[in-house]
């Protein structure tokens, strides 16, 4: 009952958070407070374009403040489009419509305000869903034409909003908390001795976190995304370290300035700076002037034209998070270092707590005994796991920093963190490969050494426990997958098509590979990860369509954006439910290992605590003495993790008398085993033939 109640509560919390955008506002309206210039050489420079449409009273109110280079009588056309479809279009005569400042129009400062009536027939043509769907993809556009030859001399437009969005900071916090608690649950379960359950929970949680990072990476591409997709991916940017904290922004700015860089001031100068965002067609670029909400002021007629700043990809993500472009790299790096520091402090504090609990009699039996005896090795393994989790974040941000070069010191930091983490993970993967090959040569089974020695398991297990024993090598393709994807995101920020095509190929190759090899530990975990790979591939297809490479109508792109969010929302909810359920089961059920079948690679027979190994050593020694067998009693715990390979590949025996590592004695030979040639630890791993 406890498990069901807790799981149901968390599920309801997730459902409530995801429905916040749909219930935040009861009043129906469509408005805009953002600016666009939709024509080259436009003779009107607008500093404010505020439009509000209220269906209840059928009114369309708008304000235009700016500077005009037009003199004489003009006419205007107003048009509203939603998802590429024109839903309202009406010509305006400034003189008969009482448009102040346009009858006639004079050069200099302009101030246009009006409130137009919209017939109920037109109001009825607007779908009701337009007032409730989050991140409405709509545009209102006004063209100014000369009355003499009806030539278009200016065009201004604004993106529309109904006040609802799928980007909610609370969603990011909930996702982060669930992922953190699931990792904590796997650690606690492992400490309690339920290694099989802990491996499954940790594997699913890490896959879930990787899925969050892939969602964030989609938002970091320079492809112009539909508004609802851009908002959805913004919910996952915390997984890449893009989190705004005011005092950290001050630290980042100070550090950059003190190391010879020039901090940007885009957010503080929005009243005089214009931000250009790439539109769907790369051949037709509109100037989207994103001004701070409710901070737009009437520009003085003598002011200089606004500076033009191009925002795309990673810079766009930072801009939406209210982080200066020159602070994005340092923000992500600082949060990664804070994460590492907090994990280290947490492990040390837990070690102190365990010692106090044992002395106080709070812990009975051998609870967390392995952790207390080898906590330093466990800490090293945890830090390696943290490096693996943060590798996509560091790859993308560090490689991107090499292209923007905010300051010389930041470039040095980017090079240091990128190469140090890459080399560390590559060396760890090579270490696992050598240990596994040694185990195969000595015992005809890679699982024997990989899982029998607690030192090797605690230190390097983060790279292979989620895979079956014979697929210990698969961490290498995973690291290559992350690195190649990061290269496309970081170095192709100026070309969304290249990024989209590159991601499509990468995701397709990875999906085909995992579908054929099925490298994870069991059927359930393979299905979990293959499903994630399939969704990532589907998202790459959507991303290619968003580049407008197929010249599809705007309505197609808009609908695909909504479908993208719906599919990913449902899939994310399913993954969260599965992770929450498995975590709760691991914590609240007395023996959670009964839920999972033993691994076919027989790893369970090798995963033993050091205490059990010592007891078995004594019993095996007594048995060997009774049989008259020779047993080596001097063991070195670190030999299994040693790179010195002194064995005979032909017979599986040591060429000379070598201590058996990890306190694990070789099992005595029996006549049956000599006849069959199959050792007990070879069964179930594909070697019993």
XYZ file of C-alpha atoms in Angstrom:
689
model
C 0.000 0.000 0.000
C 2.865 2.349 0.815
C 4.412 1.758 -2.593
C 1.160 2.253 -4.492
C 0.274 5.410 -2.549
C 3.687 6.991 -3.017
C 3.807 6.176 -6.729
C 0.279 7.518 -7.259
C 1.124 10.766 -5.458
C 4.187 11.406 -7.628
C 2.260 10.553 -10.783
C -0.482 13.038 -9.892
C 2.165 15.668 -9.206
C 3.655 15.174 -12.662
C 0.236 15.329 -14.309
C -0.581 18.529 -12.434
C 2.654 20.204 -13.491
C 2.211 19.271 -17.144
C -1.307 20.703 -17.200
C -0.329 24.044 -15.667
C 0.056 25.745 -19.090
C -3.534 24.879 -19.980
C -5.143 26.215 -16.818
C -3.038 29.240 -16.047
C -5.423 31.790 -17.519
C -9.215 31.778 -17.921
C -9.570 34.973 -20.004
C -9.456 34.508 -23.760
C -7.190 36.829 -25.679
C -4.458 36.881 -28.273
C -1.711 39.456 -27.929
C 1.776 40.359 -29.033
C 4.562 42.337 -27.456
C 7.356 41.352 -29.844
C 8.466 43.146 -32.985
C 9.378 42.088 -36.521
C 10.480 43.806 -39.671
C 9.099 41.749 -42.548
C 10.492 43.659 -45.520
C 13.965 44.564 -46.683
C 14.673 48.316 -46.712
C 11.575 49.007 -44.697
C 10.992 52.753 -44.272
C 9.563 52.300 -40.788
C 11.703 51.338 -37.814
C 9.393 50.275 -35.011
C 10.334 50.229 -31.348
C 6.929 49.046 -30.118
C 4.215 46.991 -31.749
C 1.600 45.942 -29.225
C -1.480 44.097 -30.483
C -4.316 42.648 -28.393
C -7.324 40.794 -29.814
C -10.212 40.100 -27.436
C -12.888 37.797 -28.880
C -15.459 38.535 -26.174
C -15.980 42.110 -27.361
C -14.583 41.648 -30.887
C -11.898 44.328 -30.575
C -8.429 44.521 -32.101
C -6.276 47.135 -30.369
C -2.766 47.981 -31.484
C -0.005 50.514 -30.858
C 2.962 51.376 -33.043
C 5.804 53.585 -31.848
C 8.773 54.170 -34.107
C 10.517 56.312 -36.697
C 9.239 56.811 -40.247
C 11.013 57.855 -43.426
C 7.732 58.037 -45.371
C 6.029 61.282 -46.369
C 2.584 61.531 -47.941
C -0.700 59.643 -48.010
C -0.531 55.907 -47.472
C -2.804 52.900 -47.098
C -2.348 49.861 -44.886
C -3.168 46.153 -44.999
C -3.480 44.129 -41.783
C -3.296 40.337 -41.856
C -3.325 37.676 -39.131
C -1.937 34.207 -39.828
C -1.938 31.135 -37.598
C 0.218 28.085 -38.355
C 0.823 29.436 -41.851
C -2.884 30.020 -42.636
C -4.404 33.476 -43.126
C -7.379 33.835 -40.765
C -7.939 37.610 -40.930
C -7.159 40.166 -43.608
C -8.475 43.696 -43.909
C -7.406 46.856 -45.805
C -7.232 50.063 -43.783
C -7.688 53.662 -44.873
C -5.833 55.728 -42.263
C -8.030 58.755 -42.851
C -11.405 56.990 -42.520
C -10.160 54.708 -39.715
C -8.887 57.654 -37.663
C -5.350 56.271 -37.442
C -3.375 59.018 -35.759
C -0.062 59.841 -37.409
C -0.867 58.165 -40.737
C -3.148 60.706 -42.420
C -0.897 61.923 -43.890
C 2.321 60.259 -42.766
C 5.322 62.461 -42.120
C 8.977 61.684 -41.641
C 10.149 61.461 -38.072
C 8.631 59.956 -34.981
C 5.330 58.099 -35.362
C 2.715 57.219 -32.781
C -0.108 55.075 -34.117
C -2.882 53.830 -31.846
C -6.206 52.360 -32.847
C -8.973 50.002 -31.771
C -10.694 48.194 -34.639
C -13.932 46.301 -34.449
C -13.957 42.715 -35.686
C -17.218 41.197 -36.881
C -18.579 38.123 -35.147
C -18.366 36.286 -38.455
C -14.598 36.695 -38.458
C -14.382 35.922 -34.739
C -16.288 32.696 -35.331
C -13.781 31.643 -37.996
C -10.978 31.549 -35.435
C -10.784 28.050 -33.905
C -11.396 27.999 -30.169
C -8.234 25.958 -29.755
C -6.262 29.073 -30.706
C -7.071 30.533 -27.274
C -5.962 27.462 -25.333
C -3.117 25.759 -27.235
C 0.186 26.778 -25.618
C 2.804 28.709 -27.593
C 0.493 29.794 -30.383
C 2.242 29.978 -33.756
C 0.562 33.110 -35.108
C 1.632 36.399 -36.692
C -0.064 39.757 -37.215
C 1.395 41.791 -40.080
C 0.807 45.375 -41.247
C 2.016 46.552 -44.653
C 2.225 50.233 -45.531
C 1.585 51.094 -49.189
C 1.782 54.375 -51.081
C -1.573 55.545 -52.426
C -0.043 56.766 -55.686
C 1.224 53.424 -57.067
C 0.223 51.002 -54.272
C 3.887 50.118 -53.689
C 4.804 48.512 -50.376
C 7.230 50.779 -48.578
C 7.201 49.285 -45.084
C 6.173 46.160 -43.220
C 5.973 45.456 -39.505
C 4.724 42.325 -37.788
C 4.475 40.673 -34.407
C 4.331 37.107 -33.146
C 1.102 36.304 -31.329
C 0.587 34.696 -27.943
C -2.436 33.603 -25.936
C -0.543 33.792 -22.649
C -0.052 30.026 -22.372
C 3.204 28.134 -22.786
C 4.593 24.672 -22.144
C 7.770 26.202 -20.744
C 7.343 26.113 -16.974
C 10.256 26.310 -14.550
C 8.368 24.012 -12.199
C 8.539 21.239 -14.811
C 12.315 21.420 -14.891
C 12.523 21.299 -11.097
C 10.214 18.272 -10.883
C 12.184 16.397 -13.543
C 15.485 17.174 -11.825
C 14.181 16.057 -8.423
C 12.815 12.773 -9.806
C 16.098 11.972 -11.575
C 18.102 12.800 -8.447
C 15.890 10.734 -6.144
C 16.032 7.776 -8.529
C 19.844 7.855 -8.533
C 19.781 8.084 -4.736
C 17.405 5.112 -4.578
C 19.773 3.022 -6.704
C 22.700 3.921 -4.441
C 20.787 3.025 -1.275
C 19.556 -0.229 -2.803
C 23.095 -1.151 -3.777
C 24.294 -0.412 -0.260
C 21.628 -2.729 1.133
C 22.979 -5.566 -0.990
C 20.334 -5.697 -3.753
C 22.819 -5.392 -6.599
C 20.487 -6.606 -9.349
C 17.780 -4.083 -8.480
C 20.300 -1.280 -8.058
C 21.771 -1.984 -11.505
C 18.329 -1.799 -13.148
C 17.267 1.392 -11.363
C 20.585 3.099 -12.104
C 20.514 2.040 -15.754
C 16.956 3.308 -16.297
C 17.673 6.567 -14.491
C 20.813 7.285 -16.487
C 18.957 6.514 -19.718
C 16.184 8.890 -18.623
C 18.717 11.626 -17.868
C 20.336 11.045 -21.261
C 16.924 11.449 -22.887
C 16.517 14.787 -21.080
C 19.868 15.913 -22.483
C 18.899 14.912 -26.017
C 15.714 16.982 -25.680
C 17.822 19.943 -24.566
C 20.233 19.435 -27.484
C 17.319 19.680 -29.948
C 16.642 23.148 -28.531
C 20.332 24.046 -28.947
C 20.291 23.530 -32.709
C 20.239 26.605 -34.924
C 17.119 25.343 -36.699
C 14.180 27.711 -36.278
C 11.829 25.682 -34.165
C 8.073 26.186 -33.912
C 7.342 28.196 -30.749
C 5.846 25.220 -28.905
C 8.917 23.055 -29.639
C 11.332 25.780 -28.527
C 9.398 26.182 -25.278
C 9.195 22.428 -24.680
C 12.941 21.872 -25.112
C 13.628 24.817 -22.806
C 12.205 22.721 -19.948
C 15.226 20.393 -20.226
C 18.051 22.927 -20.468
C 18.818 22.435 -16.774
C 20.284 19.050 -17.724
C 22.929 20.958 -19.724
C 23.681 23.373 -16.893
C 21.712 26.283 -18.389
C 20.227 27.557 -15.135
C 19.957 31.223 -14.248
C 21.098 32.295 -10.794
C 21.554 36.051 -10.409
C 24.731 36.079 -8.337
C 26.349 33.464 -10.592
C 25.740 35.728 -13.562
C 27.602 38.489 -11.744
C 30.486 36.085 -11.044
C 30.623 35.008 -14.699
C 30.647 38.610 -15.893
C 33.381 39.539 -13.400
C 35.528 36.550 -14.387
C 35.250 37.284 -18.078
C 36.048 40.946 -17.632
C 39.013 40.189 -15.361
C 40.476 37.739 -17.890
C 40.412 40.164 -20.801
C 36.998 39.366 -22.246
C 34.225 41.760 -23.142
C 30.920 40.766 -21.498
C 27.803 41.199 -23.581
C 24.957 43.412 -22.400
C 22.155 42.121 -24.602
C 19.627 41.648 -21.804
C 20.306 45.010 -20.192
C 20.126 46.894 -23.506
C 16.965 45.404 -24.976
C 15.440 48.840 -25.409
C 18.158 49.742 -27.914
C 19.204 46.310 -29.208
C 17.331 44.190 -31.704
C 17.623 40.423 -31.794
C 17.438 38.627 -35.126
C 16.087 35.088 -35.100
C 16.258 32.754 -38.079
C 12.865 32.014 -39.618
C 11.683 28.811 -41.275
C 13.035 29.713 -44.674
C 16.773 30.231 -44.636
C 16.487 32.312 -47.801
C 13.940 34.671 -46.287
C 15.080 36.047 -42.942
C 12.771 38.153 -40.840
C 14.034 40.444 -38.140
C 12.440 39.428 -34.884
C 12.878 42.170 -32.322
C 12.449 40.502 -28.926
C 12.038 43.307 -26.412
C 11.637 42.879 -22.669
C 7.981 42.490 -21.764
C 6.387 45.575 -20.277
C 9.694 47.435 -20.557
C 9.285 48.774 -24.068
C 9.424 52.530 -24.125
C 8.869 55.080 -26.850
C 12.221 55.653 -28.548
C 13.442 59.204 -28.946
C 13.384 60.389 -32.567
C 17.036 61.376 -32.368
C 18.217 57.972 -31.127
C 20.481 55.808 -33.230
C 19.100 52.735 -35.012
C 19.070 49.609 -32.918
C 22.066 47.295 -32.910
C 21.346 43.992 -34.618
C 22.268 40.821 -32.716
C 21.737 37.392 -34.266
C 20.332 34.836 -31.830
C 20.322 31.183 -32.810
C 20.914 27.798 -31.260
C 22.799 27.878 -27.978
C 22.629 31.669 -27.786
C 18.856 31.520 -28.229
C 18.574 28.991 -25.388
C 20.596 31.251 -23.109
C 18.570 34.293 -24.140
C 15.315 32.578 -23.224
C 16.835 31.585 -19.889
C 17.818 35.257 -19.381
C 21.528 34.469 -19.478
C 23.913 36.759 -21.343
C 25.471 35.017 -24.377
C 28.981 35.485 -22.974
C 27.942 33.847 -19.674
C 26.446 30.639 -21.101
C 29.669 28.598 -21.067
C 30.735 29.622 -17.567
C 27.213 29.052 -16.227
C 27.160 25.457 -17.486
C 30.711 24.821 -16.274
C 30.080 26.218 -12.793
C 26.973 24.100 -12.313
C 28.871 20.982 -13.369
C 31.636 21.705 -10.854
C 29.054 22.408 -8.156
C 27.394 19.081 -8.932
C 30.702 17.245 -8.570
C 31.481 19.050 -5.309
C 28.042 18.352 -3.819
C 28.259 14.660 -4.718
C 31.691 14.380 -3.102
C 30.547 16.151 0.052
C 27.410 14.011 0.176
C 29.369 10.756 -0.028
C 31.770 11.906 2.700
C 28.897 12.939 4.966
C 27.168 9.600 4.393
C 30.373 7.808 5.405
C 30.406 9.798 8.661
C 26.715 9.012 9.204
C 27.298 5.287 8.677
C 30.087 5.217 11.238
C 27.962 7.099 13.764
C 24.995 4.795 13.062
C 27.095 1.664 13.609
C 28.492 2.933 16.905
C 25.033 4.005 18.036
C 23.545 0.656 17.080
C 21.183 2.095 14.447
C 22.508 -0.268 11.770
C 22.115 -3.968 12.409
C 23.963 -6.722 10.625
C 26.189 -5.792 7.674
C 24.264 -2.808 6.302
C 26.523 -0.639 4.107
C 29.536 -2.629 5.321
C 31.107 -2.699 1.868
C 30.671 1.067 1.558
C 32.195 1.746 4.978
C 35.257 -0.389 4.224
C 35.865 0.845 0.693
C 34.171 4.233 0.544
C 37.111 5.882 -1.207
C 36.910 3.401 -4.074
C 33.134 3.885 -4.175
C 33.651 7.661 -4.313
C 36.023 7.295 -7.267
C 33.427 5.208 -9.086
C 30.692 7.733 -8.324
C 32.837 10.609 -9.610
C 33.530 8.680 -12.806
C 29.773 8.179 -13.168
C 29.200 11.915 -12.668
C 31.770 12.628 -15.377
C 29.879 10.286 -17.700
C 26.572 12.016 -16.905
C 28.023 15.470 -17.539
C 30.005 14.505 -20.629
C 27.349 15.647 -23.184
C 27.043 18.996 -21.400
C 30.807 19.556 -21.252
C 31.340 18.423 -24.853
C 28.738 20.778 -26.301
C 29.590 23.845 -24.210
C 33.384 23.477 -24.330
C 33.493 22.879 -28.082
C 31.088 25.763 -28.634
C 33.270 28.020 -26.481
C 36.129 27.393 -28.913
C 34.025 29.049 -31.634
C 32.896 32.115 -29.665
C 36.058 32.634 -27.547
C 34.579 34.802 -24.776
C 38.027 35.221 -23.207
C 41.440 33.552 -23.342
C 41.004 32.067 -19.858
C 37.618 30.572 -20.750
C 39.102 28.988 -23.874
C 41.807 27.407 -21.704
C 39.127 26.110 -19.311
C 37.149 24.696 -22.225
C 40.191 22.862 -23.587
C 41.158 21.555 -20.147
C 37.744 20.186 -19.209
C 37.029 18.738 -22.640
C 40.323 16.902 -23.041
C 40.628 15.848 -19.400
C 37.134 14.314 -19.309
C 37.511 12.730 -22.756
C 40.876 11.202 -21.867
C 39.603 10.016 -18.460
C 36.575 8.261 -19.973
C 38.616 6.804 -22.836
C 41.219 5.490 -20.391
C 38.485 3.996 -18.180
C 36.886 2.304 -21.205
C 40.276 0.897 -22.210
C 40.795 -0.334 -18.646
C 37.484 -2.217 -18.727
C 38.394 -3.687 -22.102
C 41.724 -5.011 -20.809
C 40.205 -6.442 -17.628
C 37.470 -8.183 -19.624
C 39.934 -9.614 -22.136
C 42.080 -10.885 -19.275
C 39.047 -12.519 -17.706
C 38.190 -14.231 -20.996
C 41.723 -15.529 -21.409
C 41.934 -16.797 -17.816
C 38.380 -17.991 -17.188
C 36.646 -18.028 -20.594
C 34.096 -15.530 -19.249
C 34.377 -11.710 -19.101
C 31.935 -11.554 -16.193
C 34.257 -13.402 -13.810
C 36.793 -10.646 -13.137
C 34.432 -7.760 -13.985
C 31.999 -8.761 -11.238
C 33.937 -10.895 -8.747
C 36.325 -8.195 -7.573
C 34.547 -5.443 -5.567
C 37.416 -3.032 -6.254
C 37.030 -3.304 -10.019
C 33.242 -3.309 -9.788
C 33.011 -0.205 -7.588
C 35.603 1.736 -9.573
C 34.844 0.808 -13.171
C 31.391 -0.734 -12.944
C 29.686 2.487 -14.072
C 30.909 1.730 -17.591
C 29.626 -1.821 -17.972
C 27.046 -2.906 -15.364
C 24.173 -1.653 -17.540
C 25.331 -3.914 -20.390
C 25.473 -7.686 -20.567
C 28.887 -9.121 -19.738
C 29.777 -9.926 -23.358
C 28.908 -6.337 -24.405
C 31.279 -4.688 -21.940
C 32.814 -2.797 -24.889
C 29.609 -0.940 -25.766
C 30.517 2.078 -23.648
C 32.973 3.007 -26.423
C 30.278 3.395 -29.127
C 28.189 5.370 -26.609
C 31.054 7.819 -25.984
C 31.666 8.174 -29.732
C 27.925 8.799 -30.236
C 27.984 11.616 -27.658
C 31.177 13.163 -29.050
C 30.123 13.187 -32.713
C 26.719 14.650 -31.872
C 28.383 17.366 -29.795
C 30.685 18.257 -32.686
C 27.684 18.928 -34.941
C 25.888 20.997 -32.305
C 28.936 23.089 -31.368
C 30.601 23.681 -34.732
C 27.551 23.965 -37.027
C 25.702 26.703 -35.124
C 25.466 28.799 -38.279
C 23.835 26.100 -40.398
C 20.711 24.412 -39.112
C 20.420 22.117 -42.135
C 23.847 20.612 -41.504
C 22.920 20.005 -37.877
C 19.585 18.418 -38.774
C 21.063 16.080 -41.395
C 23.974 15.182 -39.115
C 21.713 14.367 -36.167
C 19.428 12.305 -38.406
C 22.340 10.146 -39.604
C 23.793 9.789 -36.088
C 20.484 8.782 -34.518
C 19.714 6.360 -37.361
C 23.078 4.597 -37.059
C 22.806 4.411 -33.266
C 19.240 3.070 -33.387
C 20.161 0.395 -35.922
C 23.197 -0.581 -33.858
C 21.370 -1.011 -30.546
C 18.463 -2.791 -32.242
C 20.823 -5.391 -33.724
C 23.294 -5.789 -30.846
C 20.846 -5.354 -27.936
C 23.791 -4.694 -25.608
C 21.968 -3.930 -22.348
C 21.692 -6.354 -19.461
C 18.271 -7.904 -20.170
C 15.243 -7.773 -22.436
C 13.441 -5.127 -20.361
C 16.400 -2.746 -20.289
C 17.029 -3.247 -24.008
C 13.408 -2.359 -24.741
C 13.662 0.721 -22.527
C 16.738 2.053 -24.339
C 15.672 1.058 -27.848
C 12.406 2.959 -27.303
C 14.421 6.037 -26.311
C 16.588 5.614 -29.412
C 13.490 5.356 -31.616
C 12.025 8.582 -30.192
C 15.367 10.357 -30.644
C 15.425 9.249 -34.290
C 11.842 10.423 -34.762
C 12.770 13.798 -33.252
C 15.653 14.069 -35.725
C 13.165 13.555 -38.576
C 10.967 16.313 -37.155
C 14.026 18.562 -36.885
C 14.796 18.041 -40.566
C 11.247 19.107 -41.465
C 11.593 22.200 -39.273
C 14.451 23.389 -41.512
C 11.866 23.731 -44.344
C 14.181 21.736 -46.598
C 11.079 20.143 -48.165
C 9.357 23.525 -48.676
C 6.241 22.299 -46.922
C 3.410 24.785 -46.133
C 3.569 26.624 -42.832
C 0.516 24.761 -41.526
C 2.405 21.463 -41.921
C 5.340 22.751 -39.882
C 3.008 24.136 -37.215
C 1.069 20.891 -36.861
C 4.286 18.876 -36.770
C 5.493 21.072 -33.919
C 2.386 20.258 -31.897
C 2.726 16.540 -32.707
C 6.404 16.662 -31.667
C 5.501 18.006 -28.236
C 2.578 15.603 -27.721
C 4.683 12.540 -28.583
C 7.588 13.601 -26.381
C 5.317 14.629 -23.513
C 3.566 11.261 -23.453
C 6.836 9.372 -23.803
C 8.477 11.422 -21.037
C 5.526 10.739 -18.733
C 5.790 6.987 -19.401
C 9.544 6.984 -18.716
C 9.027 8.957 -15.505
C 6.352 6.548 -14.318
C 8.587 3.547 -14.986
C 11.549 5.102 -13.163
C 9.384 6.234 -10.227
C 7.787 2.805 -9.893
C 11.095 0.913 -10.032
C 12.661 3.331 -7.513
C 9.751 3.015 -5.093
C 9.775 -0.756 -5.486
C 13.492 -0.841 -4.722
C 13.076 1.199 -1.526
C 9.811 -0.048 -0.050
C 9.865 -3.756 -0.926
C 11.812 -6.014 1.419
C 13.440 -8.128 -1.306
C 13.218 -6.179 -4.583
C 15.543 -8.557 -6.439
C 12.606 -10.972 -6.855
C 11.155 -8.596 -9.481
C 14.129 -9.117 -11.786
C 15.257 -12.390 -13.278
C 18.901 -13.381 -12.762
C 21.203 -12.128 -15.495
C 21.970 -14.660 -18.204
C 25.656 -13.746 -17.945
C 25.637 -15.227 -14.413
C 27.013 -12.029 -12.913
C 24.994 -12.595 -9.757
C 27.186 -15.532 -8.774
C 30.263 -13.295 -8.920
C 28.917 -10.230 -7.087
C 29.757 -10.945 -3.465
C 30.742 -8.757 -0.589
C 34.311 -8.896 0.685
C 33.054 -10.475 3.937
C 31.401 -13.309 2.053
C 34.505 -13.812 -0.018
C 36.679 -14.137 3.071
C 34.298 -16.704 4.593
C 34.217 -18.657 1.349
C 38.002 -18.526 1.183
C 38.298 -20.269 4.543
C 35.704 -22.910 3.656
C 37.275 -23.560 0.265
C 40.703 -23.856 1.891
C 39.390 -26.484 4.330
C 37.741 -28.369 1.519
C 40.883 -28.236 -0.611
C 42.975 -29.522 2.300
C 40.598 -32.457 2.769
C 40.870 -33.282 -0.932
C 44.612 -32.807 -0.943
C 44.473 -29.990 -3.513
C 46.965 -27.128 -3.518
C 45.343 -23.763 -2.708
C 47.075 -20.420 -2.894
C 46.300 -18.515 0.298
C 48.139 -15.275 -0.316
C 45.960 -12.852 -2.244
C 46.398 -9.327 -3.470
C 43.113 -7.504 -3.839
C 44.325 -5.202 -6.550
C 45.647 -7.803 -8.992
C 42.390 -8.157 -10.904
C 42.641 -4.485 -11.661
C 46.288 -4.802 -12.617
C 47.484 -4.267 -16.147
C 50.270 -6.828 -15.904
C 49.007 -9.801 -17.889
C 50.939 -12.881 -16.772
C 48.882 -15.837 -17.896
C 48.745 -18.512 -20.527
C 46.114 -17.894 -23.157
C 46.249 -21.486 -24.215
C 45.258 -23.211 -21.008
C 43.557 -20.519 -18.957
C 46.015 -21.221 -16.094
C 48.763 -18.940 -14.878
C 52.156 -19.762 -16.339
C 53.618 -19.478 -12.855
C 52.174 -19.460 -9.385
C 50.308 -16.109 -9.354
C 48.094 -14.887 -6.499
C 44.416 -14.950 -7.305
C 43.043 -11.418 -6.945
C 40.206 -10.023 -4.885
C 40.395 -12.741 -2.267
C 38.629 -15.119 -4.691
C 40.157 -18.628 -4.801
C 40.056 -20.627 -7.975
C 37.485 -23.361 -7.673
C 38.961 -26.850 -7.382
C 39.049 -28.984 -10.457
C 36.898 -32.073 -10.618
C 37.119 -35.055 -12.954
C 33.818 -33.982 -14.505
C 35.040 -30.499 -15.246
C 38.218 -31.872 -16.816
C 36.190 -34.156 -19.034
C 33.688 -31.538 -20.165
C 36.129 -28.631 -20.349
C 33.417 -26.330 -18.979
C 34.033 -24.449 -15.739
C 31.118 -23.638 -13.396
C 31.473 -19.886 -14.002
C 31.239 -20.362 -17.787
C 27.655 -21.582 -17.694
C 25.015 -19.124 -18.862
C 27.465 -16.835 -20.666
C 27.494 -18.527 -24.020
C 30.591 -20.632 -23.385
C 28.984 -23.974 -22.488
C 29.260 -25.606 -25.872
